Structures are given as C-alpha cells and as structure tokens.
Short mmCIF file of C-alpha atoms in Angstrom, two decimals:
data_model
loop_
_atom_site.label_atom_id
_atom_site.label_comp_id
_atom_site.label_asym_id
_atom_site.label_seq_id
_atom_site.Cartn_x
_atom_site.Cartn_y
_atom_site.Cartn_z
CA MET A 28 117.20 127.30 121.22
CA PRO A 29 118.23 125.05 124.11
CA LYS A 30 116.58 121.69 124.61
CA TYR A 31 115.64 120.37 128.03
CA LEU A 32 114.70 116.91 129.13
CA LEU A 33 112.04 117.04 131.85
CA LEU A 34 112.13 113.67 133.60
CA LYS A 35 109.36 112.16 135.67
CA HIS A 36 110.47 109.53 138.16
CA TYR A 37 108.73 106.47 139.59
CA ARG A 38 110.94 106.90 142.63
CA GLY A 39 114.00 108.88 143.57
CA GLY A 40 114.57 112.59 143.90
CA PRO A 41 114.10 114.78 146.95
CA GLU A 42 111.64 113.79 149.65
CA GLN A 43 108.07 114.07 148.41
CA HIS A 44 106.59 117.47 149.18
CA HIS A 45 103.17 115.95 149.46
CA PRO A 46 103.09 112.11 149.75
CA PHE A 47 100.30 110.42 147.75
CA PRO A 48 99.02 106.86 147.37
CA PRO A 49 99.36 104.83 144.14
CA MET A 50 96.92 105.86 141.45
CA ASP A 51 94.70 102.78 141.59
CA GLN A 52 93.70 103.96 145.07
CA TRP A 53 92.46 107.36 143.88
CA ALA A 54 88.81 108.17 143.27
CA PRO A 55 87.96 107.40 139.60
CA ALA A 56 87.12 111.08 138.96
CA ASP A 57 90.58 112.12 140.22
CA VAL A 58 92.19 109.60 137.86
CA GLU A 59 90.26 111.10 134.94
CA ALA A 60 91.25 114.65 135.94
CA HIS A 61 94.91 113.62 136.11
CA PHE A 62 94.95 112.04 132.63
CA ALA A 63 92.95 114.94 131.15
CA PHE A 64 95.43 117.45 132.59
CA LEU A 65 98.42 115.68 131.05
CA THR A 66 96.70 115.34 127.67
CA HIS A 67 95.89 119.04 127.75
CA LEU A 68 99.44 119.96 128.71
CA GLY A 69 100.79 117.89 125.82
CA ASP A 70 98.41 119.69 123.44
CA LEU A 71 99.51 123.10 124.75
CA LEU A 72 103.21 122.31 124.27
CA ARG A 73 102.50 120.95 120.79
CA GLU A 74 100.58 124.11 119.85
CA SER A 75 103.30 126.40 121.20
CA GLY A 76 105.84 124.56 119.06
CA GLU A 77 107.97 123.60 122.05
CA LEU A 78 107.31 119.87 122.31
CA VAL A 79 109.96 117.66 120.70
CA ASP A 80 109.00 114.35 122.25
CA VAL A 81 107.02 112.90 125.11
CA GLN A 82 107.41 109.27 126.17
CA ALA A 83 106.52 107.01 129.07
CA LEU A 84 108.68 104.11 130.25
CA THR A 85 107.54 100.86 131.81
CA PRO A 86 108.85 100.35 135.37
CA ALA A 87 110.65 97.11 134.52
CA GLN A 88 114.36 97.84 134.67
CA THR A 89 117.25 95.63 133.61
CA TRP A 90 120.92 96.49 134.07
CA VAL A 91 123.17 94.94 131.47
CA ARG A 92 126.92 94.96 131.01
CA TYR A 93 129.49 93.34 128.75
CA GLY A 94 130.35 89.93 130.17
CA GLY A 95 133.92 89.82 128.90
CA PRO A 96 135.42 87.86 126.00
CA ASP A 97 133.51 84.65 125.15
CA ALA A 98 131.00 85.31 127.92
CA ALA A 99 127.33 86.15 127.73
CA PRO A 100 126.26 89.67 128.71
CA VAL A 101 125.59 90.04 132.43
CA ALA A 102 122.06 91.19 133.25
CA THR A 103 120.28 91.91 136.52
CA ASP A 104 116.64 92.85 136.87
CA GLY A 105 115.42 95.55 139.23
CA PRO A 106 114.35 96.63 141.73
CA HIS A 107 117.62 97.70 143.29
CA PRO A 108 117.28 99.24 146.74
CA GLU A 109 120.69 100.86 146.45
CA VAL A 110 119.72 102.49 143.17
CA SER A 111 116.68 104.51 144.13
CA ASP A 112 116.24 106.31 140.85
CA LEU A 113 113.75 105.01 138.30
CA VAL A 114 112.71 107.20 135.37
CA ALA A 115 109.01 106.96 134.45
CA GLY A 116 109.06 109.10 131.34
CA TRP A 117 110.01 112.42 129.84
CA TYR A 118 109.09 115.54 127.95
CA LEU A 119 111.76 116.80 125.57
CA VAL A 120 111.15 120.50 124.96
CA ASP A 121 112.85 123.02 122.74
CA VAL A 122 112.49 126.37 124.49
CA ASP A 123 113.77 129.94 124.48
CA SER A 124 115.35 129.80 127.91
CA ARG A 125 116.09 127.80 130.99
CA GLU A 126 113.40 129.83 132.78
CA ARG A 127 110.79 128.58 130.31
CA ALA A 128 111.94 124.96 130.87
CA LEU A 129 111.54 125.37 134.63
CA GLU A 130 108.13 126.95 134.10
CA ILE A 131 106.96 123.94 132.06
CA ALA A 132 108.39 121.56 134.67
CA ALA A 133 106.43 123.35 137.40
CA GLN A 134 103.31 123.11 135.26
CA ILE A 135 103.80 119.34 134.93
CA SER A 136 104.35 119.13 138.69
CA SER A 137 101.02 120.85 139.33
CA GLU A 138 99.13 117.89 137.79
CA PRO A 139 96.07 117.10 139.90
CA GLY A 140 96.29 114.24 142.40
CA PRO A 141 93.87 112.58 144.80
CA GLY A 142 91.21 115.07 145.90
CA GLY A 143 91.97 117.24 142.86
CA GLY A 144 94.81 119.26 144.45
CA PRO A 145 98.29 119.52 142.87
CA LEU A 146 100.65 116.55 143.22
CA TYR A 147 103.76 118.76 143.80
CA GLU A 148 105.74 115.97 142.08
CA TRP A 149 109.48 116.66 141.69
CA ILE A 150 110.53 116.98 138.05
CA ASP A 151 114.15 116.36 137.08
CA VAL A 152 115.25 119.08 134.60
CA ARG A 153 118.29 118.34 132.45
CA GLU A 154 119.71 120.42 129.63
CA VAL A 155 120.56 118.51 126.46
CA MET A 156 124.08 119.23 125.21
CA SER A 157 124.05 120.93 121.83
CA HIS A 158 125.95 119.90 118.74
CA ALA A 159 126.84 123.43 117.70
CA PRO A 160 128.58 126.16 119.64
CA SER A 161 125.97 128.49 121.12
CA GLN A 162 127.94 131.51 119.90
CA VAL A 163 129.73 131.44 116.61
CA THR A 164 132.72 133.75 116.83
CA GLU A 165 135.35 134.31 114.20
CA PRO A 166 138.85 133.38 115.35
CA ALA A 167 140.71 136.52 116.38
CA VAL B 208 88.07 108.79 83.70
CA ILE B 209 91.54 108.68 82.25
CA ASP B 210 93.23 110.97 84.73
CA ALA B 211 91.44 109.54 87.79
CA PRO B 212 94.66 108.16 89.32
CA THR B 213 96.12 111.64 89.55
CA ARG B 214 93.41 112.57 92.00
CA ASP B 215 93.05 109.18 93.62
CA GLU B 216 96.11 108.17 95.57
CA GLY B 217 94.56 104.76 96.24
CA ALA B 218 94.30 104.00 92.54
CA LEU B 219 97.88 105.09 92.00
CA ARG B 220 99.08 102.87 94.82
CA ALA B 221 97.09 99.95 93.46
CA LEU B 222 99.20 100.17 90.29
CA VAL B 223 102.45 99.73 92.22
CA PRO B 224 102.49 95.94 92.62
CA ARG B 225 101.29 95.41 89.04
CA VAL B 226 103.95 97.63 87.47
CA LEU B 227 106.66 96.26 89.75
CA ALA B 228 105.70 92.66 89.12
CA GLY B 229 105.68 93.37 85.37
CA LEU B 230 109.25 94.68 85.53
CA VAL B 231 110.47 91.77 87.62
CA ARG B 232 108.77 89.18 85.40
CA ARG B 233 110.51 90.78 82.42
CA GLY B 234 113.79 89.88 84.11
CA GLU B 235 114.70 93.07 85.96
CA ASP B 236 116.28 92.72 89.38
CA PHE B 237 113.75 93.37 92.16
CA HIS B 238 116.11 95.73 93.97
CA ASP B 239 116.72 97.97 90.93
CA ALA B 240 113.14 97.77 89.67
CA GLU B 241 111.76 98.89 93.02
CA ASP B 242 114.12 101.86 93.12
CA ALA B 243 113.20 102.84 89.57
CA LEU B 244 109.47 102.58 90.30
CA GLN B 245 109.81 104.78 93.40
CA GLU B 246 111.44 107.43 91.21
CA ALA B 247 108.72 107.03 88.61
CA LEU B 248 106.06 107.53 91.30
CA LEU B 249 107.68 110.76 92.48
CA GLU B 250 107.81 111.89 88.86
CA ALA B 251 104.13 110.97 88.46
CA MET B 252 103.10 113.08 91.44
CA ARG B 253 104.96 116.02 89.91
CA VAL B 254 103.83 115.67 86.30
CA TRP B 255 100.35 114.11 86.35
CA PRO B 256 98.38 116.99 87.85
CA GLU B 257 99.33 119.07 84.77
CA HIS B 258 99.63 116.29 82.19
CA PRO B 259 97.49 113.29 83.10
CA PRO B 260 98.63 110.15 81.27
CA ARG B 261 96.30 108.22 78.99
CA ASP B 262 97.36 104.91 80.49
CA PRO B 263 98.86 105.39 83.99
CA ARG B 264 100.19 101.86 84.23
CA ALA B 265 102.01 102.07 80.90
CA TRP B 266 103.32 105.52 81.82
CA LEU B 267 104.82 104.24 85.08
CA THR B 268 106.30 101.21 83.33
CA THR B 269 107.89 103.37 80.65
CA VAL B 270 109.38 105.90 83.08
CA ALA B 271 110.66 103.18 85.42
CA THR B 272 112.19 101.35 82.45
CA ARG B 273 113.92 104.55 81.32
CA ARG B 274 115.43 104.89 84.81
CA LEU B 275 116.61 101.31 84.69
CA VAL B 276 118.23 101.85 81.30
CA ASP B 277 119.94 105.02 82.55
CA ALA B 278 121.21 103.18 85.59
CA ARG B 279 122.46 100.31 83.48
CA ARG B 280 124.22 102.65 81.06
CA SER B 281 126.27 104.24 83.84
CA GLU B 282 126.90 100.80 85.22
CA ALA B 283 127.93 99.45 81.80
CA ALA B 284 131.36 101.06 81.72
CA ARG B 285 132.25 99.56 85.06
CA VAL B 286 130.94 96.17 83.99
CA ARG B 287 132.99 96.28 80.76
CA ARG B 288 136.12 97.05 82.73
CA GLU B 289 135.48 94.02 84.86
CA GLU B 290 134.97 91.97 81.69
CA THR B 291 131.81 90.46 82.98
CA THR B 292 130.21 88.18 80.45
CA ASP B 293 126.89 87.93 82.19
CA ALA B 294 125.09 90.02 79.60
CA GLU B 295 121.91 88.09 78.99
CA PRO B 296 118.85 89.00 81.02
CA ARG B 297 118.01 86.84 83.97
CA PRO B 298 115.27 84.34 83.26
CA GLY B 299 111.95 85.43 84.68
CA PRO B 300 109.85 83.14 86.80
CA THR B 301 107.90 80.61 84.83
CA GLU B 302 104.79 80.56 86.96
CA GLU B 303 101.95 82.82 85.95
CA GLY B 304 100.19 83.93 89.10
CA ASP B 305 98.72 87.11 90.35
CA ASP B 306 101.20 89.96 90.62
CA THR B 307 100.23 90.78 94.17
CA LEU B 308 100.72 87.26 95.39
CA PHE B 309 104.05 87.06 93.57
CA LEU B 310 105.34 90.24 95.20
CA LEU B 311 103.95 89.36 98.63
CA PHE B 312 105.88 86.11 98.61
CA LEU B 313 109.00 87.99 97.62
CA CYS B 314 108.68 90.67 100.32
CA CYS B 315 107.79 88.10 102.96
CA SER B 316 110.91 86.07 102.28
CA PRO B 317 111.80 83.98 105.34
CA GLU B 318 115.34 85.36 104.99
CA LEU B 319 114.09 88.73 106.27
CA ALA B 320 113.30 89.74 109.83
CA PRO B 321 109.59 90.44 110.50
CA ALA B 322 110.12 94.21 110.75
CA SER B 323 111.80 94.19 107.33
CA GLN B 324 109.11 91.98 105.79
CA VAL B 325 106.47 94.44 106.99
CA ALA B 326 108.33 97.52 105.75
CA LEU B 327 109.12 96.04 102.35
CA THR B 328 105.56 94.77 101.88
CA LEU B 329 104.14 98.21 102.63
CA ARG B 330 106.49 99.82 100.12
CA ALA B 331 106.59 97.34 97.25
CA VAL B 332 103.03 96.00 97.49
CA GLY B 333 101.24 98.78 99.35
CA GLY B 334 102.94 101.58 97.43
CA LEU B 335 103.52 103.65 100.59
CA THR B 336 106.47 106.01 100.70
CA THR B 337 109.34 105.43 103.11
CA ARG B 338 108.20 108.54 104.98
CA GLU B 339 104.68 107.18 105.45
CA ILE B 340 105.97 103.83 106.70
CA ALA B 341 108.34 105.59 109.11
CA ASP B 342 105.47 107.70 110.45
CA ALA B 343 103.32 104.64 110.97
CA PHE B 344 105.96 103.00 113.15
CA TYR B 345 107.15 106.16 114.91
CA VAL B 346 110.74 105.86 113.76
CA PRO B 347 112.84 108.47 111.93
CA GLU B 348 112.64 108.30 108.14
CA ALA B 349 116.39 107.59 107.93
CA THR B 350 115.95 104.52 110.13
CA MET B 351 113.15 103.14 107.97
CA ALA B 352 115.05 103.95 104.76
CA GLN B 353 117.99 101.95 106.07
CA ARG B 354 115.75 99.04 107.10
CA ILE B 355 114.19 98.89 103.62
CA SER B 356 117.47 99.20 101.82
CA ARG B 357 119.03 96.42 103.90
CA ALA B 358 116.04 94.21 103.19
CA LYS B 359 116.37 94.86 99.48
CA ARG B 360 120.09 94.11 99.58
CA THR B 361 119.29 90.77 101.19
CA LEU B 362 117.01 89.95 98.27
CA HIS B 363 119.43 91.32 95.69
CA GLY B 364 120.00 88.95 92.81
CA ARG B 365 117.76 86.37 94.34
CA ARG B 366 116.10 84.05 91.84
CA LEU B 367 112.41 84.63 91.90
CA ASP B 368 111.26 81.22 90.82
CA SER B 369 110.88 79.74 94.28
CA LEU B 370 107.70 80.80 95.94
CA GLY B 371 107.65 81.27 99.67
CA ASP B 372 105.41 80.26 102.46
CA LEU B 373 101.82 81.55 102.51
CA ALA B 374 101.77 81.26 106.30
CA VAL B 375 104.54 83.86 106.48
CA VAL B 376 102.62 86.19 104.14
CA LEU B 377 99.52 85.89 106.34
CA ARG B 378 101.53 86.58 109.47
CA VAL B 379 103.10 89.67 107.92
CA LEU B 380 99.70 91.03 106.87
CA TYR B 381 98.39 90.39 110.38
CA LEU B 382 101.41 92.24 111.80
CA VAL B 383 100.62 95.19 109.53
CA TYR B 384 97.02 95.08 110.74
CA THR B 385 97.83 94.93 114.43
CA ALA B 386 100.44 97.69 114.10
CA GLY B 387 97.26 99.63 114.38
CA HIS B 388 95.45 102.78 113.69
CA ALA B 389 97.41 105.21 115.82
CA GLY B 390 99.88 106.54 113.26
CA ARG B 391 99.27 109.07 110.54
CA VAL B 392 98.97 106.21 108.08
CA ASP B 393 96.05 103.86 108.59
CA LEU B 394 97.85 100.53 108.47
CA ALA B 395 94.76 98.54 109.42
CA THR B 396 92.93 99.66 106.28
CA GLU B 397 96.06 99.01 104.24
CA ALA B 398 96.32 95.46 105.63
CA ILE B 399 92.67 94.81 104.76
CA ARG B 400 93.25 96.11 101.24
CA LEU B 401 96.26 93.81 100.78
CA ALA B 402 94.46 90.81 102.28
CA ARG B 403 91.55 91.42 99.92
CA GLN B 404 93.95 91.39 96.95
CA LEU B 405 95.49 88.21 98.32
CA THR B 406 92.12 86.45 98.44
CA LEU B 407 91.64 87.29 94.76
CA ALA B 408 94.91 85.54 93.99
CA THR B 409 94.59 82.39 96.07
CA GLU B 410 91.83 79.98 97.04
CA GLU B 411 93.56 79.26 100.34
CA PRO B 412 90.87 79.32 103.08
CA GLU B 413 93.26 80.76 105.68
CA ALA B 414 93.80 83.84 103.48
CA ARG B 415 90.03 84.38 103.54
CA GLY B 416 90.02 83.61 107.25
CA LEU B 417 92.55 86.36 107.83
CA LEU B 418 90.56 88.86 105.74
CA ALA B 419 87.40 87.94 107.66
CA LEU B 420 89.19 88.30 111.00
CA MET B 421 90.45 91.76 110.08
CA LEU B 422 87.04 92.92 108.82
CA LEU B 423 85.19 91.58 111.85
CA ASN B 424 87.61 93.31 114.24
CA HIS B 425 87.85 96.49 112.21
CA ALA B 426 84.06 96.80 112.21
CA ARG B 427 84.24 97.67 115.92
CA LEU B 428 86.88 100.38 115.51
CA ALA B 429 84.57 103.38 115.93
CA ALA B 430 83.30 102.02 119.25
CA ARG B 431 86.69 100.99 120.60
CA PHE B 432 87.77 104.47 121.69
CA ASP B 433 85.69 107.33 123.05
CA ALA B 434 85.93 110.99 122.04
CA GLU B 435 88.87 111.52 124.44
CA GLY B 436 90.77 108.57 122.99
CA ARG B 437 90.06 106.33 125.97
CA ILE B 438 89.78 102.57 125.43
CA VAL B 439 86.22 101.25 125.68
CA PRO B 440 86.22 97.50 126.45
CA LEU B 441 84.05 95.20 124.34
CA ASP B 442 81.35 94.76 127.00
CA ARG B 443 80.82 98.54 127.28
CA GLN B 444 80.94 99.47 123.59
CA ASP B 445 78.04 101.22 121.91
CA ARG B 446 77.14 98.51 119.42
CA ARG B 447 75.25 100.95 117.20
CA LEU B 448 78.68 102.31 116.23
CA TRP B 449 79.76 98.97 114.81
CA ASP B 450 80.03 98.87 111.01
CA ALA B 451 77.23 96.53 109.94
CA ARG B 452 78.39 96.48 106.31
CA GLN B 453 81.90 95.36 107.31
CA ILE B 454 80.48 92.72 109.64
CA ALA B 455 78.29 91.38 106.84
CA GLU B 456 81.25 91.20 104.48
CA GLY B 457 83.39 89.53 107.15
CA VAL B 458 80.74 86.90 107.81
CA ARG B 459 80.33 86.27 104.08
CA VAL B 460 84.09 85.84 103.57
CA LEU B 461 84.32 83.60 106.65
CA GLN B 462 81.49 81.38 105.44
CA SER B 463 83.13 80.94 102.05
CA ALA B 464 86.34 79.93 103.85
CA LEU B 465 84.67 77.51 106.25
CA ALA B 466 82.82 75.91 103.32
CA LEU B 467 86.18 74.61 102.05
CA GLU B 468 86.44 72.53 105.25
CA ARG B 469 90.10 73.15 105.87
CA PRO B 470 89.98 75.04 109.17
CA GLY B 471 92.92 77.00 110.54
CA ARG B 472 93.65 79.53 113.23
CA TYR B 473 92.60 82.64 111.31
CA GLN B 474 89.25 81.11 110.38
CA ILE B 475 88.67 80.09 114.00
CA GLU B 476 89.63 83.50 115.38
CA ALA B 477 87.34 85.09 112.79
CA ALA B 478 84.51 82.82 113.91
CA ILE B 479 85.02 83.98 117.50
CA ALA B 480 85.04 87.62 116.38
CA ALA B 481 81.87 86.99 114.35
CA LEU B 482 80.09 85.64 117.44
CA HIS B 483 80.99 88.80 119.38
CA ASP B 484 79.84 90.96 116.46
CA ASP B 485 76.62 89.01 116.20
CA ALA B 486 75.43 89.78 119.75
CA ALA B 487 73.02 92.71 119.93
CA THR B 488 73.95 93.25 123.59
CA THR B 489 76.88 91.99 125.64
CA GLU B 490 74.44 89.77 127.62
CA GLU B 491 73.38 88.03 124.41
CA THR B 492 76.95 86.92 123.60
CA ASP B 493 76.94 83.22 122.71
CA TRP B 494 79.71 82.21 125.11
CA PRO B 495 79.15 78.42 124.82
CA GLN B 496 79.79 78.59 121.09
CA ILE B 497 82.79 80.89 121.62
CA LEU B 498 84.19 78.34 124.08
CA ALA B 499 83.66 75.57 121.52
CA TRP B 500 85.71 77.53 118.95
CA TYR B 501 88.46 78.17 121.52
CA ASP B 502 88.55 74.41 122.16
CA ASP B 503 89.14 73.95 118.43
CA LEU B 504 91.80 76.66 118.46
CA VAL B 505 93.90 75.29 121.30
CA VAL B 506 94.04 71.76 119.86
CA LEU B 507 95.89 73.19 116.84
CA SER B 508 98.98 73.24 119.11
CA ASP B 509 100.60 70.19 120.71
CA ASP B 510 101.34 72.11 123.89
CA PRO B 511 98.95 75.09 123.85
CA VAL B 512 100.03 76.43 127.27
CA ARG B 513 103.49 77.06 125.91
CA GLN B 514 102.85 77.41 122.16
CA ASP B 515 99.63 79.42 122.15
CA PRO B 516 99.12 81.00 125.58
CA ALA B 517 97.06 83.84 124.06
CA ALA B 518 94.44 81.35 122.87
CA MET B 519 94.47 79.66 126.29
CA LEU B 520 93.91 83.02 127.95
CA GLY B 521 90.98 83.80 125.64
CA ARG B 522 89.60 80.37 126.42
CA ALA B 523 89.87 81.07 130.17
CA VAL B 524 87.62 84.13 129.72
CA ALA B 525 85.09 81.99 127.83
CA VAL B 526 85.24 79.34 130.58
CA GLY B 527 84.60 82.12 133.12
CA HIS B 528 81.44 83.12 131.29
CA VAL B 529 80.16 79.60 130.53
CA ILE B 530 81.06 77.64 133.68
CA GLY B 531 81.82 80.42 136.15
CA PRO B 532 84.50 82.92 137.21
CA ALA B 533 86.17 80.47 139.63
CA ALA B 534 86.59 77.93 136.84
CA GLY B 535 87.99 80.66 134.59
CA LEU B 536 90.50 81.66 137.26
CA ARG B 537 91.57 78.02 137.64
CA GLU B 538 92.27 77.95 133.90
CA THR B 539 94.50 81.02 134.24
CA ASP B 540 96.43 79.32 137.07
CA ARG B 541 97.76 76.84 134.51
CA LEU B 542 99.20 79.78 132.57
CA ARG B 543 100.86 81.53 135.50
CA GLU B 544 104.29 80.13 134.77
CA VAL B 545 104.24 81.21 131.11
CA LEU B 546 102.20 84.42 131.26
CA GLY B 547 102.38 85.53 134.92
CA GLY B 548 104.72 88.39 134.03
CA ARG B 549 102.47 89.75 131.24
CA HIS B 550 99.89 92.44 131.74
CA ARG B 551 97.17 90.58 129.83
CA TRP B 552 97.21 87.65 132.24
CA HIS B 553 96.56 90.01 135.16
CA ALA B 554 93.94 91.97 133.21
CA VAL B 555 92.02 88.76 132.44
CA ARG B 556 92.16 87.76 136.09
CA GLY B 557 90.88 91.21 137.03
CA HIS B 558 87.96 90.70 134.64
CA LEU B 559 87.19 87.24 136.09
CA HIS B 560 87.42 88.47 139.70
CA GLU B 561 85.06 91.31 138.80
CA LEU B 562 82.69 88.86 137.15
CA GLY B 563 82.69 86.88 140.39
CA GLY B 564 82.03 89.99 142.50
CA ASP B 565 85.43 90.08 144.23
CA LEU B 566 86.15 93.74 143.53
CA ALA B 567 89.16 94.06 145.86
CA ALA B 568 90.95 91.19 144.10
CA ALA B 569 89.88 92.66 140.75
CA ALA B 570 91.40 96.05 141.68
CA ASP B 571 94.70 94.42 142.73
CA ALA B 572 94.86 92.42 139.49
CA TYR B 573 94.09 95.47 137.32
CA ALA B 574 96.71 97.53 139.20
CA GLU B 575 99.33 94.84 138.60
CA ALA B 576 98.29 94.68 134.94
CA ALA B 577 98.71 98.47 134.70
CA ARG B 578 102.20 98.19 136.18
CA LEU B 579 103.18 95.67 133.49
CA ALA B 580 101.41 97.31 130.53
CA THR B 581 103.59 98.50 127.66
CA ASP B 582 101.03 100.65 125.85
CA VAL B 583 100.09 104.10 127.16
CA ALA B 584 96.36 103.90 126.34
CA GLU B 585 96.16 100.39 127.74
CA ARG B 586 97.94 101.36 130.94
CA GLU B 587 95.63 104.30 131.50
CA HIS B 588 92.64 102.05 130.86
CA LEU B 589 93.88 99.53 133.42
CA VAL B 590 94.55 102.25 136.03
CA ARG B 591 90.94 103.40 135.49
CA GLN B 592 89.65 99.84 135.83
CA ALA B 593 91.62 99.44 139.07
CA ALA B 594 90.38 102.74 140.54
CA ARG B 595 86.81 101.97 139.48
CA ALA B 596 86.85 98.47 141.05
CA ARG B 597 88.52 99.85 144.19
CA ALA B 598 85.92 102.62 144.54
CA ALA B 599 83.01 100.22 143.98
CA GLY B 600 84.36 97.55 146.34
#
C-alpha cells in the first residue's frame, strides 16, 4: 500500500482560500472545536488502520550547512522572507490509493476555524517513495 | 504464595536488581551478566506459568549462570587460541551495600550520557524490557537496543569497586520521573518505586527529598488532565481528585529528611510542593511560606539567574502572589536575557499579567508562549489560555 505524507504548513502554499486570524484571536469555543476535530480525526485514522505517524513541529527553524574543513557548521535562524515555506506538522498515512490520501487531506482541511466553519487550509500531499518495486515481475 | 511472581510482573521485576547484583558481586562482568539475566527473564515468562519455581530468585540466578557458562564455553576456544592467561575471576567489590544502590551507581556512571543512564537504569534496575523502554520514549526498539548496548559496552570490564556520585543517581531518577506518564509504560510510577528502594539503601536526606517531591507531585496526577486529556492548571484543579494517601506519605518522607538538617534542592522543592498540596483551595495557598522556600532554593546557586533560572521563575510567581503582579513581572525582567526565548518565561508573564487584570497583555504573552512551546498538550493549553484572556479582555 502506498504511503503519503500530508503536510500542514505554517505559511507557504497557494493563496489562502479563506484567510483567518491567528488562533489566539478565535473565540474560546472555536478553539475547543478545532482541537476536538483534530483529536477525533486522529482517532478515526488510527481505528481504520491507516495512521502511521502524526507529529507537530515547532515554528523555530534553523538552516545548517557544513562549514568546510576545520570550520564550524554554518547556521542561520529563520524567518527567511525568501523561503516562504514552513512545515507545521504532518500525518503519515498508509492507504489503498492516492484518492484515499487526497480524501483524508481534504478532511484535515475541513477542520473548523473561527465561527465554526471550515478553514479550507491547503494540505501538501506527498507520496513516500517505496523500498520495493510496486510490481514484482520475473525477468523475461 | 510460591508462584506469586509468575502472576505479578512487579514482583518479578523487583528481583532483577537483586539477581543481577548477586551475579556481579560474584565476579561476573556486568555486560555479560545483564545479557544473561535478560535471557533468563524471557525464559521465566515462558516456563513459569506452567512450572512455577519454588524460589524465583534462585531459579533466575541458576538459569542466568547457565547462560554465562554456555557463553564462556564458546568463548573459551577463542581465548585459548589467544593464549590469554587471565583465567582467574575478577575480584568483586569489597563494599557490602544494598544491591539496588550498587546497581544504580553503576548505571548512572558519569561516563554515560543522560539518555543512556536513564535507559540502562530502567533495564538493569527497573527490569523493563528494551521494548517497554523504547515505547516510553517514543523511539523505535532498534534505536533503544543500540543505545543500551552502547552504554553497556562503555561499562564493559569496568571495575566495580568505585562508587559513583549520588547526585547523578538522583538526577537520573528525576529524569525518569519527568519523562512522564504519556507513554504505554508509566515511568513516573517506576521512578517512585526506584526512589523508594534508594531510600531504603541510603540515609542521604536528598534521596528522601527526591522521593517526597515525586510523591507530592504525583498525588495531583488525576487532577492534572481532564477527561479529554487537556491540561488543567494548578489553580483550577479539582482538589478532591488529589491522592491524600500519597500526599501524607510525601509529607512524612519530607519531614524525616528535613529532620536531618542537611537541606538540598530536592527537599526544598518538595517543601514547596507540600505547601501547594496542603491548601484546601487555591486561595488558601500559603504563598509567603512558598516564597521563603524559593529564597532558600535560589541561594543554593552562586548566580541563580544563570545557573537556576527555573527556580528564579518559580520565585517570580511567588513574588507576584505575595507582593503583587507588578513586582513579579519586575522579577521576570531580570530573567529576560536568559529565558526570554523559552515558552515558560512568557507563560509566567501571562499568568502575572492576568493576576494584575491586564488581560490584553496576558493574551499576548500566552500567545507568544504557545508559539515557543515544544509540547503538544502544553501548546494547546497556552492557545486556550490566550483565546480565553483575549475573549475576556
């Protein structure tokens, strides 16, 4: 079965379908509804046997590279205006098809926002490369 | 009575340090003895349900010894080829102390990194399997197996006659405790069990202080999260859910430690926890006395702002309650340089702003704390706090 990484972003991706304020400016009840929805979704994916991993990342980002011989590594802290993409977290799912992965991504995107309506958040769907050929065929 | 350990995993695990220490005292290498005992434990789980042993400890010792002999026999040919003359058994340690203490010192060797000390302690003293330890720390079993085996290689052939540093043992047990309750294995209970064994082996007041601190914090566990797993802060907890028996034991242990009149940081932190536990309502909290203990705590460091910022932050909260929120905020200002990038500093300022009625500033501080938080439950709690303060302001 193919695995898909469904990435949530702090920023980046296509223009927001439905701009929304930061969460600390939502009504407390809307915050609760949002968290409850995501907990429920995690439970559903666990029960269906499709969830491999779900993780959240802190927004602090550091770029690091090799500094060269006898030099310390070079590090720069974000934010970087020229690099707009910042991953907030992911679901790793093991599903029957790409269609199912997109369906789950859309479900995540429907998480309730301020006022209780869907957030319409863009989800970045990436297929994980497999370690085994998808079709085993005998050499001719 | 005789076959109780087959049904009681706790009793079986309690035998682990005693059997292991027995083997090591007899002169076996720690590395090999630990391997052999792990195999014996697996064998026990397989065999005991059908054939319970008369003396579980002797059974484990015998089976582990047989493994060691087998291992040595296959090793013997190689050793003969290399014409090694080192045939006599290594001398065991001369000191007679409690087995648990002996093994704790070994596993908490300063040569090991903290993560390895914790893992090895849980396996060799706690009797947990590699799988259980891996689950508790959310890492793959192979990763944990490698960590443990590297730690054991580091200790390989090490003479066991030099005892380590009790302060390191206490720190490792506290690390085990704070690693928390979230995993499938309840590490907090395990840490309390080990600390209790430690207090039986040493008179050291700080060991009792640590046990008291764990008990007094653990007593509030049931109130700390609600049914949905949300964090409930201390001032909103349902105090009827606190474990009165654990609090009583914690206070008793703390008093016996303080009676020795050699105070230390665990005893002081336990005293602060005891004062929180002692208040029937949050309004009845004895903040002046808590502040007095924090004053004692921070003078343990030469430069507390840099060496013990967590204690300084706790003290700032106490100052906020005793003198006033503005004074508490001024205390946090002194910590900005060291802690300004940490979520807890912002969360404390949010609390102090809220205490002073400045809800907009509280919301901003909580939101910043949420942005910096590194724990999912804590971040969600801080987002809630921010939204709540914003809505009320």
